[in-house]
Short mmCIF file of C-alpha atoms in Angstrom, two decimals:
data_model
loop_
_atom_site.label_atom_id
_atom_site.label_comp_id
_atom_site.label_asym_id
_atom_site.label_seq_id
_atom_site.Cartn_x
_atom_site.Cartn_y
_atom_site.Cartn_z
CA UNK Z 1064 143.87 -16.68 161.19
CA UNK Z 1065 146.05 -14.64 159.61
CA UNK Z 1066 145.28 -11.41 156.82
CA UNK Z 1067 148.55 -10.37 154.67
CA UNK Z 1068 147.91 -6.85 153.51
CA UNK Z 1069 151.06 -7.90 150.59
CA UNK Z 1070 151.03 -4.13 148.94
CA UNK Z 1071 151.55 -2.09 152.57
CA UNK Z 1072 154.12 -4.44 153.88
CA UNK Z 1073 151.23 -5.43 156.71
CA UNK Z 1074 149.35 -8.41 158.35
CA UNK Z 1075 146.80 -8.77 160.80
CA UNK Z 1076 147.29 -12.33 162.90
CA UNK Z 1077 143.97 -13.50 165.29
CA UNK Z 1078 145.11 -16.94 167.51
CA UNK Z 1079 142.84 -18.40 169.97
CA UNK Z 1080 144.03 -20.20 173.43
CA UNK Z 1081 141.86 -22.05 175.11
CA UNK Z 1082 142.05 -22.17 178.68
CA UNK Z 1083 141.02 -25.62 180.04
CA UNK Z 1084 141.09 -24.68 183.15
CA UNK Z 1085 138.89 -27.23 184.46
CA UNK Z 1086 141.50 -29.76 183.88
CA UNK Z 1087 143.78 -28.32 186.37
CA UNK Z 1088 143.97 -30.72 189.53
CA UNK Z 1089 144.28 -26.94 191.63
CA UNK Z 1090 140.67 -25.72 189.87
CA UNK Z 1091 142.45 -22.31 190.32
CA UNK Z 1092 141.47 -20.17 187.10
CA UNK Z 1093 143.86 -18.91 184.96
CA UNK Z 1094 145.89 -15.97 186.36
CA UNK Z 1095 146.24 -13.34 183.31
CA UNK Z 1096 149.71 -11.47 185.32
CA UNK Z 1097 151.79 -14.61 184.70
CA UNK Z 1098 151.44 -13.48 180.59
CA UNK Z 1099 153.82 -10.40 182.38
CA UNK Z 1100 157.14 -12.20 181.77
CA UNK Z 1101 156.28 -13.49 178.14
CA UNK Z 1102 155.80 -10.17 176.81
CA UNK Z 1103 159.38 -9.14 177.64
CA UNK Z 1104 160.52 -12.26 176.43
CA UNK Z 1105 158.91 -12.57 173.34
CA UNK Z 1106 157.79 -9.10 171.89
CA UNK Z 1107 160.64 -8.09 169.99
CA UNK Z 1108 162.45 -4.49 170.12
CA UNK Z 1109 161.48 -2.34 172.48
CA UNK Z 1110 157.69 -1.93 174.23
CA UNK Z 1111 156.62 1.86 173.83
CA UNK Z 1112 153.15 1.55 175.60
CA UNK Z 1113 151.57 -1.03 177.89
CA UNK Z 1114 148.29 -0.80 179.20
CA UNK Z 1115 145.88 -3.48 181.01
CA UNK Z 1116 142.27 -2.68 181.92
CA UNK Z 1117 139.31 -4.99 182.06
CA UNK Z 1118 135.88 -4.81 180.04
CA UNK Z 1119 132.61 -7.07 180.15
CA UNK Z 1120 134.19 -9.31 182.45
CA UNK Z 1121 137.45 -10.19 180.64
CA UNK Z 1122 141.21 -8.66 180.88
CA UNK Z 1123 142.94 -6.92 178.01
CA UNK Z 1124 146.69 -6.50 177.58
CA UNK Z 1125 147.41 -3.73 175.06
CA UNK Z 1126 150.63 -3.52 173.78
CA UNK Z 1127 152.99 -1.56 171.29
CA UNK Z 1128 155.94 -1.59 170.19
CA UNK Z 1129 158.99 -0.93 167.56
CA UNK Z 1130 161.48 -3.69 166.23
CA UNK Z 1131 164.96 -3.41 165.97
CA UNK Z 1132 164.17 -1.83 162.06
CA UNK Z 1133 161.90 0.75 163.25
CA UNK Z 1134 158.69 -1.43 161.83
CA UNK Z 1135 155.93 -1.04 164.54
CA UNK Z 1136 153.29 -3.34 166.35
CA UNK Z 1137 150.07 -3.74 168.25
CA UNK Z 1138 149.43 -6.66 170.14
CA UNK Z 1139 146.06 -7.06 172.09
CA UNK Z 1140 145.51 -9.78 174.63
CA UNK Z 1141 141.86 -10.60 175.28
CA UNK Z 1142 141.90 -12.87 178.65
CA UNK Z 1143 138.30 -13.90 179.22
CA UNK Z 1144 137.23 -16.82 181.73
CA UNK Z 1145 137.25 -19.47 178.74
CA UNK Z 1146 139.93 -18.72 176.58
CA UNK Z 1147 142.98 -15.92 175.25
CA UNK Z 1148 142.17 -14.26 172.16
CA UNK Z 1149 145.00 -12.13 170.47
CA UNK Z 1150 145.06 -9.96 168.46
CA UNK Z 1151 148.49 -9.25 166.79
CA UNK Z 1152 148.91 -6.12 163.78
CA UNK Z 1153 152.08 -5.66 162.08
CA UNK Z 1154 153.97 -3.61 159.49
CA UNK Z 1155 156.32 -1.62 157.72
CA UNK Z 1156 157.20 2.02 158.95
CA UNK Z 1157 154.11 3.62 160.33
CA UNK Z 1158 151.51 1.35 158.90
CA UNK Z 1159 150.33 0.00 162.26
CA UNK Z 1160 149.88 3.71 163.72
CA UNK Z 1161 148.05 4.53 160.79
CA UNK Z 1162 145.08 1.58 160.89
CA UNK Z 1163 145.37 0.18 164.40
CA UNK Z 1164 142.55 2.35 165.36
CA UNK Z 1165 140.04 1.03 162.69
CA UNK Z 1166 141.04 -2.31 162.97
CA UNK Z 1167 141.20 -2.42 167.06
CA UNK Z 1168 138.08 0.02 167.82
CA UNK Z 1169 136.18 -2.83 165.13
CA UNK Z 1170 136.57 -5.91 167.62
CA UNK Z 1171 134.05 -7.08 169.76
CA UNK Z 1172 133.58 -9.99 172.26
CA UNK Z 1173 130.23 -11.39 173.80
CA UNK Z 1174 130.36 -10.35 176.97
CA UNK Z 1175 129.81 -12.85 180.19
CA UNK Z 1176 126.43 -13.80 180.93
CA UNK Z 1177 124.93 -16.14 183.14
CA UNK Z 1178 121.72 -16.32 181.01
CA UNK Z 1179 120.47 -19.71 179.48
CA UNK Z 1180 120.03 -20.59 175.70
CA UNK Z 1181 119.57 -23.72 173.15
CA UNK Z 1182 122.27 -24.88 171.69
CA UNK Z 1183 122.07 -27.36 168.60
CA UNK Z 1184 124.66 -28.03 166.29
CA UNK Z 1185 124.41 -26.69 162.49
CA UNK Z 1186 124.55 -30.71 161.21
CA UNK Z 1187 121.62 -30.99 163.95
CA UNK Z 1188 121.41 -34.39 166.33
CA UNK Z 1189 120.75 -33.19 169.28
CA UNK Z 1190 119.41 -30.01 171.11
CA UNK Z 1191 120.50 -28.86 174.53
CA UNK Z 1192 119.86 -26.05 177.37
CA UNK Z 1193 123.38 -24.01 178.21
CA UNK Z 1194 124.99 -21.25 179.97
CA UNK Z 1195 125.20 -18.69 177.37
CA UNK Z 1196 128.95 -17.80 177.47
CA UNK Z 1197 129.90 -20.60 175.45
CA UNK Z 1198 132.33 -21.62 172.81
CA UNK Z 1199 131.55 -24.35 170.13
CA UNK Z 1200 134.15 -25.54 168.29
CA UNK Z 1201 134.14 -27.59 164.99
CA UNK Z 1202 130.10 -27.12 164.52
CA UNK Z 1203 129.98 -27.34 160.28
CA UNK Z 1204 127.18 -28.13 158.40
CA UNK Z 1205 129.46 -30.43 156.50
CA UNK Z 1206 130.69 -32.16 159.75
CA UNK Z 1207 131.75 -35.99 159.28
CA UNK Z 1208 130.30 -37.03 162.82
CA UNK Z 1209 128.18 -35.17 165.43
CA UNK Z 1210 131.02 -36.20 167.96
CA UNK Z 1211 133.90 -34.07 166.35
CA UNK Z 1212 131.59 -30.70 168.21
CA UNK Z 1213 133.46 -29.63 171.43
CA UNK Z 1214 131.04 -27.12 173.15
CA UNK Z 1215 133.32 -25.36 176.22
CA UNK Z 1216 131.39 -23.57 178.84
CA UNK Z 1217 132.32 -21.59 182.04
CA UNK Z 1218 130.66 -23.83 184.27
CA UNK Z 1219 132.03 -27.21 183.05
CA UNK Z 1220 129.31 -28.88 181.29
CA UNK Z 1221 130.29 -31.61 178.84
CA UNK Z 1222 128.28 -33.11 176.06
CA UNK Z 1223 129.88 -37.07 175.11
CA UNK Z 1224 128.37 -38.33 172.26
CA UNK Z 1225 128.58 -42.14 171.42
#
């Protein structure tokens, strides 16, 4: 997802990553310090300010920096046990100094639980008890098929529909 702010010279860019690490033959989970080398690699001009701490059970990479023609960014990594969420901010001169802070402080991610809850999808078809740290994806009231739902879950539960 991406949000052009066209008259400050600005965007805001959200990608998702899921983690699948319950396909790995190893069933080692996802180690968030081999992301290290990447940022080097592929956050252009130079890094002014790297932090990592971890909140509500996840890891966050917080990063800044300023391209080759002064322009400045904010990139935060959100590593939780299911997927990589990051959030990237961009923009001319000091725009991203100026509105990182409302636009950063604003984000919020469920947490990790290990409580229960109902999940049915939005096109209905079927009802069914899960972890609550989930992530449903492609559940639209206007679905085509029941089948095109992929529900993702901590402990490895999967729902096949035939």
């Amino acid at each position: 997802i991406e949000s052009p702010d066209l008259a400050n010279g600005g965007y805001i860019k959200v990608k998702r990553l899921l983690l699948r690490d319950y396909l790995k033959k190893d069933n080692k989970p996802f180690d968030h310090k081999s992301l290290e080398r990447l940022f080097y690699e592929n956050i252009p001009g130079n890094i002014i300010d790297k932090k990592f701490y971890t909140q509500d059970g996840y890891s966050i990479y917080d990063i800044k920096n300023i391209t080759k023609t002064g322009n400045t960014q904010h990139y935060r990594y959100y590593i939780t046990p299911l997927e990589i969420i990051t959030v990237t901010m961009s923009g001319e001169g000091n725009y991203v100094r100026q509105f990182e802070n409302d636009v950063y402080n604003g984000i919020t991610i469920k947490p990790v639980s290990a409580a229960w809850k109902n999940v049915s999808p939005k096109r209905g078809g079927f009802s069914v008890e899960l972890p609550e740290y989930t992530i449903v994806y492609g559940d639209r009231e206007k679905a085509s098929n029941v089948a095109d739902i992929e529900i993702i879950k901590l402990n490895m539960f999967f729902i096949i529909l035939h």
